[in-house]
Each structure stands twice: as C-alpha cells, then as structure tokens.
JSON list of C-alpha atoms in Angstrom, two decimals:
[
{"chain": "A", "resi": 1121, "resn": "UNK", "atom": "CA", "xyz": [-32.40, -142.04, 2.58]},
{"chain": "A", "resi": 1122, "resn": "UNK", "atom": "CA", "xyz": [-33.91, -145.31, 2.13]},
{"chain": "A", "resi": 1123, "resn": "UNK", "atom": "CA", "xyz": [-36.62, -144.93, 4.36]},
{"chain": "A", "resi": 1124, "resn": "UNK", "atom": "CA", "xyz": [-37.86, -141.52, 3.47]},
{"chain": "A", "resi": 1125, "resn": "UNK", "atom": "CA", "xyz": [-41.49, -141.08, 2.71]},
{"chain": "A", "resi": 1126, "resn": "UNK", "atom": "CA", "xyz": [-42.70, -139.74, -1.07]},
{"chain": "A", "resi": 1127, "resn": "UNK", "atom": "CA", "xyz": [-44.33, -136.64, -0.83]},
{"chain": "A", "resi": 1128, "resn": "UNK", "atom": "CA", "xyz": [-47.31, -136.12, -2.66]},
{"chain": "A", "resi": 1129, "resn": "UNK", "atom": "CA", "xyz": [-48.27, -132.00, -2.85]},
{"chain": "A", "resi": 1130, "resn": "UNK", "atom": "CA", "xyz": [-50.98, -130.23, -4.67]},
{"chain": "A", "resi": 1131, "resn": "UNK", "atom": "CA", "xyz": [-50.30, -126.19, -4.36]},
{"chain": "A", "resi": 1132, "resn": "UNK", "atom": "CA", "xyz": [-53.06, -124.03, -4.44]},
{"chain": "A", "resi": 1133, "resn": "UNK", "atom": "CA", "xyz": [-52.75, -120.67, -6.28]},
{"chain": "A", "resi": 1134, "resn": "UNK", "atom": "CA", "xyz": [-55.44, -117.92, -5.29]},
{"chain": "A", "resi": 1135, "resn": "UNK", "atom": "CA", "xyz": [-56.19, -116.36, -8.70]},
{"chain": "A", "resi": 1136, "resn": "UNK", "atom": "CA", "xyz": [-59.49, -114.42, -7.72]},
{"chain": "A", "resi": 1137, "resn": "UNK", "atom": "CA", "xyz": [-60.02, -110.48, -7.97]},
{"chain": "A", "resi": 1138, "resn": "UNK", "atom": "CA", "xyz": [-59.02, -110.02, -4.18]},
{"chain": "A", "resi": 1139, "resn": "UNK", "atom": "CA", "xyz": [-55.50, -110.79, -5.48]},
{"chain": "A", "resi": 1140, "resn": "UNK", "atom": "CA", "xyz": [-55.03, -107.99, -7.48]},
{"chain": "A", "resi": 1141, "resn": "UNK", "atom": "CA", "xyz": [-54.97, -105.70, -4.71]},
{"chain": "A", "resi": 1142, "resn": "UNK", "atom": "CA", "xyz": [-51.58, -104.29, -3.01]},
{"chain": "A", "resi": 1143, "resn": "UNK", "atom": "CA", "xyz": [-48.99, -106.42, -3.92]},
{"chain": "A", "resi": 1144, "resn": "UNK", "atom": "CA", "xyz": [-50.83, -109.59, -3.33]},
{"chain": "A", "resi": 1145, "resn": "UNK", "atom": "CA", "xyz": [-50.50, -111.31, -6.85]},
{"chain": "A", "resi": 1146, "resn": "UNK", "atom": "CA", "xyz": [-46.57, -111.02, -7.32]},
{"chain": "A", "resi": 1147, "resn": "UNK", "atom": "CA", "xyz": [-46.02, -111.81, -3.32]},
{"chain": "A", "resi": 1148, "resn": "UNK", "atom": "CA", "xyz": [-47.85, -115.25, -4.10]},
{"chain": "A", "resi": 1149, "resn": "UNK", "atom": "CA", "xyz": [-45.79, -116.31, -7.04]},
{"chain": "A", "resi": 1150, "resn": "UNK", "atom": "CA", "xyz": [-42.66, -115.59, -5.41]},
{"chain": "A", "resi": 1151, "resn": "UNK", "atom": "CA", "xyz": [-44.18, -117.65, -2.38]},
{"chain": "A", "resi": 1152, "resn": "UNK", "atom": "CA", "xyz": [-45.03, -120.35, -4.42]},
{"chain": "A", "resi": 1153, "resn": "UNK", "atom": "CA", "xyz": [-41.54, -120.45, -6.55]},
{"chain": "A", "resi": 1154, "resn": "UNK", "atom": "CA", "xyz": [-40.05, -120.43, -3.39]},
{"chain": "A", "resi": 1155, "resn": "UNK", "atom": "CA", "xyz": [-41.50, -122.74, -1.51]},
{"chain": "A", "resi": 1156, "resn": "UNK", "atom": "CA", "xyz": [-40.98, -125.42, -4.54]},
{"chain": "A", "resi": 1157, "resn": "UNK", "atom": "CA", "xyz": [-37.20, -124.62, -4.66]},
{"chain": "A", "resi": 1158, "resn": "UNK", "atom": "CA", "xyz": [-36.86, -124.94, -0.93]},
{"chain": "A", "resi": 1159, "resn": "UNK", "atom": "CA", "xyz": [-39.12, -128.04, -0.58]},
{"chain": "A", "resi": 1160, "resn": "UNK", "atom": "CA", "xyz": [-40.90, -129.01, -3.60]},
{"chain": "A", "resi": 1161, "resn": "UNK", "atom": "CA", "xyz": [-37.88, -130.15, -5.70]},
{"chain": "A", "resi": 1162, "resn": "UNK", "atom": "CA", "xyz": [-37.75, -134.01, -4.80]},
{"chain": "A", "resi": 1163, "resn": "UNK", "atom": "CA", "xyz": [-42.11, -134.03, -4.59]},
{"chain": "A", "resi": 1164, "resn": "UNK", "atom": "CA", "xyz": [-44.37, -135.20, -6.76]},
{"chain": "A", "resi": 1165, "resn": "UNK", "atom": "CA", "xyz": [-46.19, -131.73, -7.38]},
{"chain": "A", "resi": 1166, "resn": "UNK", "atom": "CA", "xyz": [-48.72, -130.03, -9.18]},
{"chain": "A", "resi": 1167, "resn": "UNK", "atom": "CA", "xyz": [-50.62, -126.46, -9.04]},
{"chain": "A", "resi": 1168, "resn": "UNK", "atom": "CA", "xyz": [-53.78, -125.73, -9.41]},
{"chain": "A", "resi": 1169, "resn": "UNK", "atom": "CA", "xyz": [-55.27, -121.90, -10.07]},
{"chain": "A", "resi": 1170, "resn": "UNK", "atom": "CA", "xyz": [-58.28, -121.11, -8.04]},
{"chain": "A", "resi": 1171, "resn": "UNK", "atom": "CA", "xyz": [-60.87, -118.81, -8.42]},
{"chain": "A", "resi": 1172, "resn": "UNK", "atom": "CA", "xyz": [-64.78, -119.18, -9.41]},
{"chain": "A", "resi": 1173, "resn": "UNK", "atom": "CA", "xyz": [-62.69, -121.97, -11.46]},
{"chain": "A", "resi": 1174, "resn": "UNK", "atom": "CA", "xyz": [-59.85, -124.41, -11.38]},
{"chain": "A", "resi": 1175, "resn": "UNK", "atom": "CA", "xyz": [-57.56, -124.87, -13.54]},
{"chain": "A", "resi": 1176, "resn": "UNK", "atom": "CA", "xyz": [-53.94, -126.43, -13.78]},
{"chain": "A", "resi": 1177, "resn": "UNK", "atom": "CA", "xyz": [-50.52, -124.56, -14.01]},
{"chain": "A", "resi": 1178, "resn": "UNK", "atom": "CA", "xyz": [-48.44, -127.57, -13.64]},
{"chain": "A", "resi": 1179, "resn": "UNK", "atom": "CA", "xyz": [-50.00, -130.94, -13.52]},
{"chain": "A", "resi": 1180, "resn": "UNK", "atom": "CA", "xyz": [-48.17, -133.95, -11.88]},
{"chain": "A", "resi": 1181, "resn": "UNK", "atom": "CA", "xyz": [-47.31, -135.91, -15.26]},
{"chain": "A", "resi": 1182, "resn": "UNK", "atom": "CA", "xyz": [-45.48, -133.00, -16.45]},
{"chain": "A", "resi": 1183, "resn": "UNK", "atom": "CA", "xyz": [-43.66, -132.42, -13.56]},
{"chain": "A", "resi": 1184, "resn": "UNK", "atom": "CA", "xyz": [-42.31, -136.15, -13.56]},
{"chain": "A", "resi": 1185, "resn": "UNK", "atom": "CA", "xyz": [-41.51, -136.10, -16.66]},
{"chain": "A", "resi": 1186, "resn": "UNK", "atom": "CA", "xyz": [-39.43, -132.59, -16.36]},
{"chain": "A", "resi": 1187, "resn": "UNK", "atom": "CA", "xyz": [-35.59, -133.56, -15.35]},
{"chain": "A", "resi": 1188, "resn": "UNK", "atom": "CA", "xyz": [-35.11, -131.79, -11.79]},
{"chain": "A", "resi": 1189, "resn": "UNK", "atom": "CA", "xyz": [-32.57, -129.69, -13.15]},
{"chain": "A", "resi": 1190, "resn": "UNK", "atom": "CA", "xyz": [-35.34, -127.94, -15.04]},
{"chain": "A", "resi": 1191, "resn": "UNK", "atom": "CA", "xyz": [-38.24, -127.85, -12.87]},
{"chain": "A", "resi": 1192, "resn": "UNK", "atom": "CA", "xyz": [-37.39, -124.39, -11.89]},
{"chain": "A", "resi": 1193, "resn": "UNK", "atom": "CA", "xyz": [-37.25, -122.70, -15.14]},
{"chain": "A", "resi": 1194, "resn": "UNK", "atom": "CA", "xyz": [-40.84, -124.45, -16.10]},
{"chain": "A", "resi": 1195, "resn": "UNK", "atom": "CA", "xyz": [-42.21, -123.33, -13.20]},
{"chain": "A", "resi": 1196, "resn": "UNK", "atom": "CA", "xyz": [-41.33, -119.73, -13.70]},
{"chain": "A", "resi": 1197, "resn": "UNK", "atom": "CA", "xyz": [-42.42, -119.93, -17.82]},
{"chain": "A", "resi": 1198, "resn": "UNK", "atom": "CA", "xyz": [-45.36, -121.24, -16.05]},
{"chain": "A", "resi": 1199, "resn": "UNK", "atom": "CA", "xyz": [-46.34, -118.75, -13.78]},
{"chain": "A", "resi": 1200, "resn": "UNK", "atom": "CA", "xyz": [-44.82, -115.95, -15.64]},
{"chain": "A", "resi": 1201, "resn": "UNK", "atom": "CA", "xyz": [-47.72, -114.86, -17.62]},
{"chain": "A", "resi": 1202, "resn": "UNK", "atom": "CA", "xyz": [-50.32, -115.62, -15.19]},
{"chain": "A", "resi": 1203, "resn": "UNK", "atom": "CA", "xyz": [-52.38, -113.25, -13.65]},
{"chain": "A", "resi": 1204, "resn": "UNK", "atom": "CA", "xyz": [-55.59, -113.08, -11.21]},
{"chain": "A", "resi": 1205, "resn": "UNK", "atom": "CA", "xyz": [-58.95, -113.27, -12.65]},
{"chain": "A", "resi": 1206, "resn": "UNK", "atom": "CA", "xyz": [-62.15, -110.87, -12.10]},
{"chain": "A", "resi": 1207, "resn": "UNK", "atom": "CA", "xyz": [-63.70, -114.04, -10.04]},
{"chain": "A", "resi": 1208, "resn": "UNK", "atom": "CA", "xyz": [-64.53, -115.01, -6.94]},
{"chain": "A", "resi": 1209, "resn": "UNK", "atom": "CA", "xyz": [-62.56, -117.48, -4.00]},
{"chain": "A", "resi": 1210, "resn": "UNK", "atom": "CA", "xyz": [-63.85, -120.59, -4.17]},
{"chain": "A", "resi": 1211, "resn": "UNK", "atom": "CA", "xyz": [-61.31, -122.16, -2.25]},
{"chain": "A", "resi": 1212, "resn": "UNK", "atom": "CA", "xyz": [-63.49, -125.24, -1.47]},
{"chain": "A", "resi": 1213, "resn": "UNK", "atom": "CA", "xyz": [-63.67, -125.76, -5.21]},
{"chain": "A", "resi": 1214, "resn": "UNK", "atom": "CA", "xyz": [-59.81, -126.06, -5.45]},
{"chain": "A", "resi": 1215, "resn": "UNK", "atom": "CA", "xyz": [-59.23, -127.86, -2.18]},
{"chain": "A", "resi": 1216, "resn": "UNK", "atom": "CA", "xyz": [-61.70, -130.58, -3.42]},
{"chain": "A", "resi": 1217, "resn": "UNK", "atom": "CA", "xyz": [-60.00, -131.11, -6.74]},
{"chain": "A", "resi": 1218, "resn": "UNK", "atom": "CA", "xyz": [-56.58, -131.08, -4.95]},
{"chain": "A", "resi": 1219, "resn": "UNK", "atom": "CA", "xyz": [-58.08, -133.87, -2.60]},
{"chain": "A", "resi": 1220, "resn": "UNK", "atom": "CA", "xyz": [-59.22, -135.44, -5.62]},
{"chain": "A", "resi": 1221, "resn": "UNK", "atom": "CA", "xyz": [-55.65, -135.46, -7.18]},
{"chain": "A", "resi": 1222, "resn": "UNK", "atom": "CA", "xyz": [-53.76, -136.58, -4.10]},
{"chain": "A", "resi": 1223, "resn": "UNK", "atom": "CA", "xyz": [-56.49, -139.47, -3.49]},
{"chain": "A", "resi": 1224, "resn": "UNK", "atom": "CA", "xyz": [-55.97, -140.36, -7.31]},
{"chain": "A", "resi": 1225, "resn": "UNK", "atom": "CA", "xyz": [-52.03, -140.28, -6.89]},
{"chain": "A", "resi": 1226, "resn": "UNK", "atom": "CA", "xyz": [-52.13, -142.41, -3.60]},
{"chain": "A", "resi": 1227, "resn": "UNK", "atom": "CA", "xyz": [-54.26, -145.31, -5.69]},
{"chain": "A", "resi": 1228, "resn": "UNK", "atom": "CA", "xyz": [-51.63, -145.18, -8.08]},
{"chain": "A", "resi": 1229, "resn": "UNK", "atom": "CA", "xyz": [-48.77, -145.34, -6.50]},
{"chain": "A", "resi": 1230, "resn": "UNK", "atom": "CA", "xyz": [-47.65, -148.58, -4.37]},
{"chain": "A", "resi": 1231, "resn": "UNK", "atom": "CA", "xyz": [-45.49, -146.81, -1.47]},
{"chain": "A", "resi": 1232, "resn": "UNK", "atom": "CA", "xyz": [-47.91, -144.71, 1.19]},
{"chain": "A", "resi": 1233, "resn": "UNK", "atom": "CA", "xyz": [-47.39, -141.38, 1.01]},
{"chain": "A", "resi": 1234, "resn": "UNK", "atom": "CA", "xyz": [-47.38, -137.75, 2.74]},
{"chain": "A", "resi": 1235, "resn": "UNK", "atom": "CA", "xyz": [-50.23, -136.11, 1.15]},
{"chain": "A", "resi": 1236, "resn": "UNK", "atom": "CA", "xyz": [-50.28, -132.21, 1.32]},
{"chain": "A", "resi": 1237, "resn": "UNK", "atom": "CA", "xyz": [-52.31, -129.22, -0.04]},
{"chain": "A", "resi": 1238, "resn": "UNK", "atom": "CA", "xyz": [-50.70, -125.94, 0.22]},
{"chain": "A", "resi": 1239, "resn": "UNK", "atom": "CA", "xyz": [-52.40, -122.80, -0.40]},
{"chain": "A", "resi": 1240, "resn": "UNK", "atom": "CA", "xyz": [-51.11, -119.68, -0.86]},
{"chain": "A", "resi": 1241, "resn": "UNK", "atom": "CA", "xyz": [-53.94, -116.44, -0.96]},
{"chain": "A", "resi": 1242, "resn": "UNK", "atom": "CA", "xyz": [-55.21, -113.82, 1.30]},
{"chain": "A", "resi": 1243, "resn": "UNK", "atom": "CA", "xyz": [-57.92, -115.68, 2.54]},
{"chain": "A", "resi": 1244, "resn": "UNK", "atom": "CA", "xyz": [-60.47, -112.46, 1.94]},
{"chain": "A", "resi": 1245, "resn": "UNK", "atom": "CA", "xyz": [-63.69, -111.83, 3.39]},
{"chain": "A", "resi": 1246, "resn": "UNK", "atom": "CA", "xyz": [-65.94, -114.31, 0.99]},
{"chain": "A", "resi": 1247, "resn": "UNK", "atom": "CA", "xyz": [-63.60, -116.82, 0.51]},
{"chain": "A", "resi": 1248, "resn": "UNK", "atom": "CA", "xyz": [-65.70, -119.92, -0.33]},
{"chain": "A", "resi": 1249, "resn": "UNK", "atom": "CA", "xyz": [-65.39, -123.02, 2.35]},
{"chain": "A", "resi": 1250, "resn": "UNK", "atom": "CA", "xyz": [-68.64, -124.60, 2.56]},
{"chain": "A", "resi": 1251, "resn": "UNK", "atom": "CA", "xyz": [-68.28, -126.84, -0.25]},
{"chain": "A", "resi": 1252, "resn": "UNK", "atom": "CA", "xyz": [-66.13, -128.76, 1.88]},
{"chain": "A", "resi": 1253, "resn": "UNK", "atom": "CA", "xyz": [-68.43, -129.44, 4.69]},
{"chain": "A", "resi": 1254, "resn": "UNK", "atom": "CA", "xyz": [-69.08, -132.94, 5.22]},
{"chain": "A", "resi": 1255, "resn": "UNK", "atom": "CA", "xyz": [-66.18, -133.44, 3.13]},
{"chain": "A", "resi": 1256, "resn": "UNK", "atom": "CA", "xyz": [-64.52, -137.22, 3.46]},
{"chain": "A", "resi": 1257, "resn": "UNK", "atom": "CA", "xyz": [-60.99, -136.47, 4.43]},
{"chain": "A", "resi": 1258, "resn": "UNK", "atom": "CA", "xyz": [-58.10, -138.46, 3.50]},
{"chain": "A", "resi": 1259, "resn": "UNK", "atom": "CA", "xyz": [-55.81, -140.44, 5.83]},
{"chain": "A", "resi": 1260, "resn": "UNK", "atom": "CA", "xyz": [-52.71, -138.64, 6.53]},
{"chain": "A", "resi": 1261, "resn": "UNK", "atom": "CA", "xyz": [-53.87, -135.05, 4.61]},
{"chain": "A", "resi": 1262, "resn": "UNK", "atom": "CA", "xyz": [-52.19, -132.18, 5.79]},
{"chain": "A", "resi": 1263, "resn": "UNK", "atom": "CA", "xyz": [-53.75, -128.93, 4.14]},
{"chain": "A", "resi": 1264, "resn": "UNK", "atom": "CA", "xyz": [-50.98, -125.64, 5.28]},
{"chain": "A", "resi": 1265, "resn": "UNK", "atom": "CA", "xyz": [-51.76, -122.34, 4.64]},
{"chain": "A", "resi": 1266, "resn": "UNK", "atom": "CA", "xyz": [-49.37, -119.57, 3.43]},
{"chain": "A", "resi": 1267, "resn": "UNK", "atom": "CA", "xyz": [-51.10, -116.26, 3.80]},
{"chain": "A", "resi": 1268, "resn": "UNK", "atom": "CA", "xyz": [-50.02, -113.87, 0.87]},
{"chain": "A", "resi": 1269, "resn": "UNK", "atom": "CA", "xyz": [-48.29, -110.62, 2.05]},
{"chain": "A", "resi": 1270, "resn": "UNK", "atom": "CA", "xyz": [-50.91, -107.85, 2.71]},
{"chain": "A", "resi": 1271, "resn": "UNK", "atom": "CA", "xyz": [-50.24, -103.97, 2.24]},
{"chain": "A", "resi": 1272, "resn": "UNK", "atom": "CA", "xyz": [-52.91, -102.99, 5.28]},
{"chain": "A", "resi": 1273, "resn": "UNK", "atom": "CA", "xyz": [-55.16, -102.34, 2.03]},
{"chain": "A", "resi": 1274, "resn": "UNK", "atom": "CA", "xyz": [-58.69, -103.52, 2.40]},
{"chain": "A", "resi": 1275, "resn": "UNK", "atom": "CA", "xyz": [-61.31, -105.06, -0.52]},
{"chain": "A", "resi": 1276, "resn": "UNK", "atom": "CA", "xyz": [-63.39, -101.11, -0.20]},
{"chain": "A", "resi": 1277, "resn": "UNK", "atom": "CA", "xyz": [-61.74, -97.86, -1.13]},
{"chain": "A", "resi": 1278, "resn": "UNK", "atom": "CA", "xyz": [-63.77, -94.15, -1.85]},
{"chain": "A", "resi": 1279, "resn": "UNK", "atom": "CA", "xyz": [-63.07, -92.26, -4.28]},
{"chain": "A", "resi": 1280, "resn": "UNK", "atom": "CA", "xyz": [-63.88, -88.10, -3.92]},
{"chain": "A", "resi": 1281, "resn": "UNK", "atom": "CA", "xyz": [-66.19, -87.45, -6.93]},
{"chain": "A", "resi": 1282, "resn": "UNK", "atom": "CA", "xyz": [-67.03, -83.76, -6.12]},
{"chain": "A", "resi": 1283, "resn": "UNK", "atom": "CA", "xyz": [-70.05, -81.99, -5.44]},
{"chain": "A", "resi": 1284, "resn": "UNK", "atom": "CA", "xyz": [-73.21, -81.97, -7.60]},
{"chain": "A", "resi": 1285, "resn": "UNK", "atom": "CA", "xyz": [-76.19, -79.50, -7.67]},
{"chain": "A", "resi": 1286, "resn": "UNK", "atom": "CA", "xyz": [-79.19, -80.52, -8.58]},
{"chain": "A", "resi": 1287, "resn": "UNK", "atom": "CA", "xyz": [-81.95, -78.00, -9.19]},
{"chain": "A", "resi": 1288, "resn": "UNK", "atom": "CA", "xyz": [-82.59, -75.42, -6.41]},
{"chain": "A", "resi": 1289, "resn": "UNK", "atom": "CA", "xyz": [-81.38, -78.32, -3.85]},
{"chain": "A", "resi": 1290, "resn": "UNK", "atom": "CA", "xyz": [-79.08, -78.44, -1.63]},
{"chain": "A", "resi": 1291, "resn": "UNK", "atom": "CA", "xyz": [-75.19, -79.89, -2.88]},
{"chain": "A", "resi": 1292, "resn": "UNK", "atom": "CA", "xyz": [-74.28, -83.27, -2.62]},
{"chain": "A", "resi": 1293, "resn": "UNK", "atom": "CA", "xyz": [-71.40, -85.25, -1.69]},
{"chain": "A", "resi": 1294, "resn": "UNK", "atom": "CA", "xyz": [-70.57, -87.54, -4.72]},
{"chain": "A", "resi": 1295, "resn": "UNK", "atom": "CA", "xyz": [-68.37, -90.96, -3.96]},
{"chain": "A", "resi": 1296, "resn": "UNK", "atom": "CA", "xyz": [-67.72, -93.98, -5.67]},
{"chain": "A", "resi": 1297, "resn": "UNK", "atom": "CA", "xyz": [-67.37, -97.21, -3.69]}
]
C-alpha cells in the first residue's frame, strides 16, 4: 500500500552466559528466525549480539542488498554457528547502539519511519540497564521485549560433593555452587 510506513528494526540477540542455561539459546534463535519471517521480511533490519559486547550478525546494508527471496537462508547461515558467550548482560550497551543505528537510519532516509528495537533474552537477575538512564529517546521508538522460553531452571544449582574428614574432626558436607 502506498501509504504504508517503512519500518526500521534493530533485533537484539542476548548472547551472555545466562543463555546457555535450559533451552534458552536455541528457543531465542528460533524466536528471532521467526519473528523475521513473520514480520521482518519487508523491514529494513539488522541484529545485533549482546553480551559484555556488541557485535553484528546481520547489519542493515547487507540485508538491503540480500534479494528477499534469500533473506531467510542468510539469516539462518547467520545464526547457525552462533552461540552464547561466558559474559555478562549488558543490555543497555546493545539498546544504545541499536538507538544509535535506528537514529543513523532515520537521518538517512527521507520518508519518517517506525523505529523498533526488539529483544529477545531472559532478562536474568544482573541484566545491565543503567547505562540507559538519562538516555535521549527517539521520537516514535518502540523497544518490545520477547522473553526467551525458560525451563523453571534458575542461574544457582548444588552439586553433592560427598563428605570429607579432616583430622580427628567432625565430617563435612562438601557442595559446589
């Protein structure tokens, strides 16, 4: 339709440690690859990986210059090998530079646009936010969450490591947090 607005979207990928727990890692790339083939198809897109760094999986100028017909299949060579890191959630970090990126693609662009961030993690305990405090928000920024499917597993577990004896003392209980 003529009068249909562009849609600009950065995706946000949790790749920290918290994601390699129950299931969490491959429920997020099917979330993502699904949400681009249902909606993402006809945007101008890119994804960011965020963890105590961010880094691109798909960055806008490749996605443009992909035919749609094949945005699904670089998507998934994308994303196939990917896996979380051993870092934190700095989610501010990655919500800044996908602020950053939509601001940038607005001043380029001469039609207005619906500007969206889209992140798709588990949101764990620790999850860095304050980096966006006092933050200068965009006109017309929508940021939607997508929490990633969780197993009722939690960041702790304890692990039975036996008794030990020391000396003439009494036994103690070994764990391992």
């Amino acid at each position: 339709p003529e009068n249909a607005q562009i849609q600009h979207t950065v995706l946000i990928l949790d790749e920290s440690a918290s994601m390699q727990r129950g299931g969490h890692w491959e429920a997020a790339k099917t979330q993502v690859y699904n949400w681009v083939k249902e909606n993402g198809l006809d945007h101008r897109l890119s994804i960011l990986g965020v963890s105590d760094r961010v880094a691109h999986i798909l960055t806008d100028e490749l996605w443009e210059k992909t035919p749609p017909n094949e945005r699904l299949t670089l998507l998934n060579g994308l994303m196939a090998d990917r896996n979380p890191t051993w870092g934190a959630s700095y989610l501010d970090s990655g919500i800044n530079a996908a602020i950053d990126e939509l601001e940038q693609l607005a001043e380029n662009s001469d039609q207005d646009a619906v500007k969206t961030v889209r992140i798709f993690s588990d949101l764990t305990t620790g999850t860095r936010l304050a980096g966006l405090a006092g933050r200068d928000w965009p006109d017309d920024c929508v940021v939607e969450f997508e929490s990633t499917v969780s197993s009722g597993e939690s960041n702790v577990g304890v692990q039975w490591l036996g008794w030990s004896k020391i000396g003439e003392g009494p036994r103690k209980a070994r764990i391992s947090l």
